[in-house]
């Protein structure tokens, strides 16, 4: 995960850099980030966040805004599930031990 660089200034080029290294974009992650942020600030809609998968490293890449305290609460359950799918699992939830 990275933070910062999703604004409108000339030095905010993180989304463009992310698009160069990800292989498959995952638009739902930035949507969740904006939804979470919109409940806290009217400026969340200005985020140019990008998230995606990079198969070579078997990982997810997410671009968080610089002030992202608490955002992991919104993203963590979905991202943990995504890792399960990346590693060959399906959509099933883990079975409880008996």
Short mmCIF file of C-alpha atoms in Angstrom, two decimals:
data_model
loop_
_atom_site.label_atom_id
_atom_site.label_comp_id
_atom_site.label_asym_id
_atom_site.label_seq_id
_atom_site.Cartn_x
_atom_site.Cartn_y
_atom_site.Cartn_z
CA UNK A 1 0.00 0.00 0.00
CA UNK A 2 1.09 3.52 -0.65
CA UNK A 3 -0.16 6.85 0.66
CA UNK A 4 -0.29 10.35 -0.77
CA UNK A 5 0.00 11.70 -4.28
CA UNK A 6 -3.60 11.37 -5.49
CA UNK A 7 -4.44 15.07 -5.61
CA UNK A 8 -4.43 17.56 -8.47
CA UNK A 9 -1.03 19.20 -8.05
CA UNK A 10 1.68 18.60 -10.67
CA UNK A 11 3.61 16.39 -8.22
CA UNK A 12 0.60 14.12 -7.54
CA UNK A 13 1.50 11.36 -10.00
CA UNK A 14 0.99 8.25 -7.88
CA UNK A 15 -2.12 7.01 -9.78
CA UNK A 16 -0.24 7.15 -13.08
CA UNK A 17 2.69 5.27 -11.54
CA UNK A 18 0.36 2.64 -10.07
CA UNK A 19 -1.28 2.05 -13.46
CA UNK A 20 2.17 1.32 -14.91
CA UNK A 21 2.88 -1.47 -12.41
CA UNK A 22 -0.50 -3.12 -11.86
CA UNK A 23 -1.68 -5.79 -14.26
CA UNK A 24 -5.38 -5.86 -13.36
CA UNK A 25 -7.20 -2.86 -11.95
CA UNK A 26 -9.62 -3.38 -9.02
CA UNK A 27 -11.94 -0.34 -9.07
CA UNK A 28 -13.95 -1.48 -6.04
CA UNK A 29 -11.13 -0.66 -3.62
CA UNK A 30 -10.93 3.05 -4.56
CA UNK A 31 -14.75 3.15 -4.56
CA UNK A 32 -14.75 1.85 -0.97
CA UNK A 33 -12.07 4.39 -0.02
CA UNK A 34 -14.10 7.25 -1.49
CA UNK A 35 -17.35 6.03 0.13
CA UNK A 36 -15.62 5.80 3.51
CA UNK A 37 -14.04 9.22 3.05
CA UNK A 38 -17.19 10.90 1.76
CA UNK A 39 -18.83 10.24 5.14
CA UNK A 40 -16.02 12.28 6.71
CA UNK A 41 -15.21 15.02 4.19
CA UNK A 42 -16.87 16.43 1.07
CA UNK A 43 -13.49 16.36 -0.69
CA UNK A 44 -13.18 12.54 -0.84
CA UNK A 45 -14.70 12.59 -4.33
CA UNK A 46 -11.55 14.33 -5.55
CA UNK A 47 -9.37 11.29 -4.84
CA UNK A 48 -7.71 9.77 -7.91
CA UNK A 49 -7.00 6.51 -6.05
CA UNK A 50 -6.01 3.40 -8.01
CA UNK A 51 -5.82 -0.22 -6.83
CA UNK A 52 -4.99 -3.42 -8.60
CA UNK A 53 -3.30 -6.78 -8.79
CA UNK A 54 0.22 -7.60 -9.84
CA UNK A 55 0.46 -11.31 -10.59
CA UNK A 56 4.26 -11.46 -10.61
CA UNK A 57 4.36 -10.61 -6.91
CA UNK A 58 1.08 -12.40 -6.09
CA UNK A 59 -0.17 -9.31 -4.33
CA UNK A 60 -2.71 -6.51 -4.21
CA UNK A 61 -1.68 -2.90 -4.51
CA UNK A 62 -3.82 -0.17 -3.05
CA UNK A 63 -3.26 3.55 -3.14
CA UNK A 64 -4.55 5.31 -0.01
CA UNK A 65 -4.88 9.02 0.51
CA UNK A 66 -2.35 10.55 2.88
CA UNK A 67 -4.83 11.03 5.72
CA UNK A 68 -6.11 7.47 5.77
CA UNK A 69 -6.41 6.75 9.51
CA UNK A 70 -9.20 4.24 10.00
CA UNK A 71 -9.59 3.37 6.33
CA UNK A 72 -8.09 -0.07 6.92
CA UNK A 73 -11.15 -0.92 9.02
CA UNK A 74 -13.22 -0.49 5.87
CA UNK A 75 -10.80 -2.31 3.55
CA UNK A 76 -9.23 -5.10 5.58
CA UNK A 77 -12.04 -7.71 5.47
CA UNK A 78 -12.34 -7.46 1.68
CA UNK A 79 -8.60 -7.43 1.11
CA UNK A 80 -8.08 -10.51 3.29
CA UNK A 81 -10.77 -12.29 1.29
CA UNK A 82 -9.08 -11.18 -1.93
CA UNK A 83 -5.80 -12.76 -0.81
CA UNK A 84 -7.65 -16.03 -0.24
CA UNK A 85 -8.92 -15.89 -3.84
CA UNK A 86 -5.51 -14.88 -5.24
CA UNK A 87 -3.96 -17.92 -3.57
CA UNK A 88 -6.43 -20.25 -5.28
CA UNK A 89 -9.32 -20.29 -2.82
CA UNK A 90 -12.87 -19.54 -3.74
CA UNK A 91 -15.52 -17.29 -2.30
CA UNK A 92 -16.31 -19.68 0.54
CA UNK A 93 -15.77 -18.52 4.07
CA UNK A 94 -13.33 -20.60 6.15
CA UNK A 95 -15.08 -23.45 7.96
CA UNK A 96 -15.12 -23.34 11.73
CA UNK A 97 -13.21 -26.07 13.58
CA UNK A 98 -15.48 -28.57 15.25
#
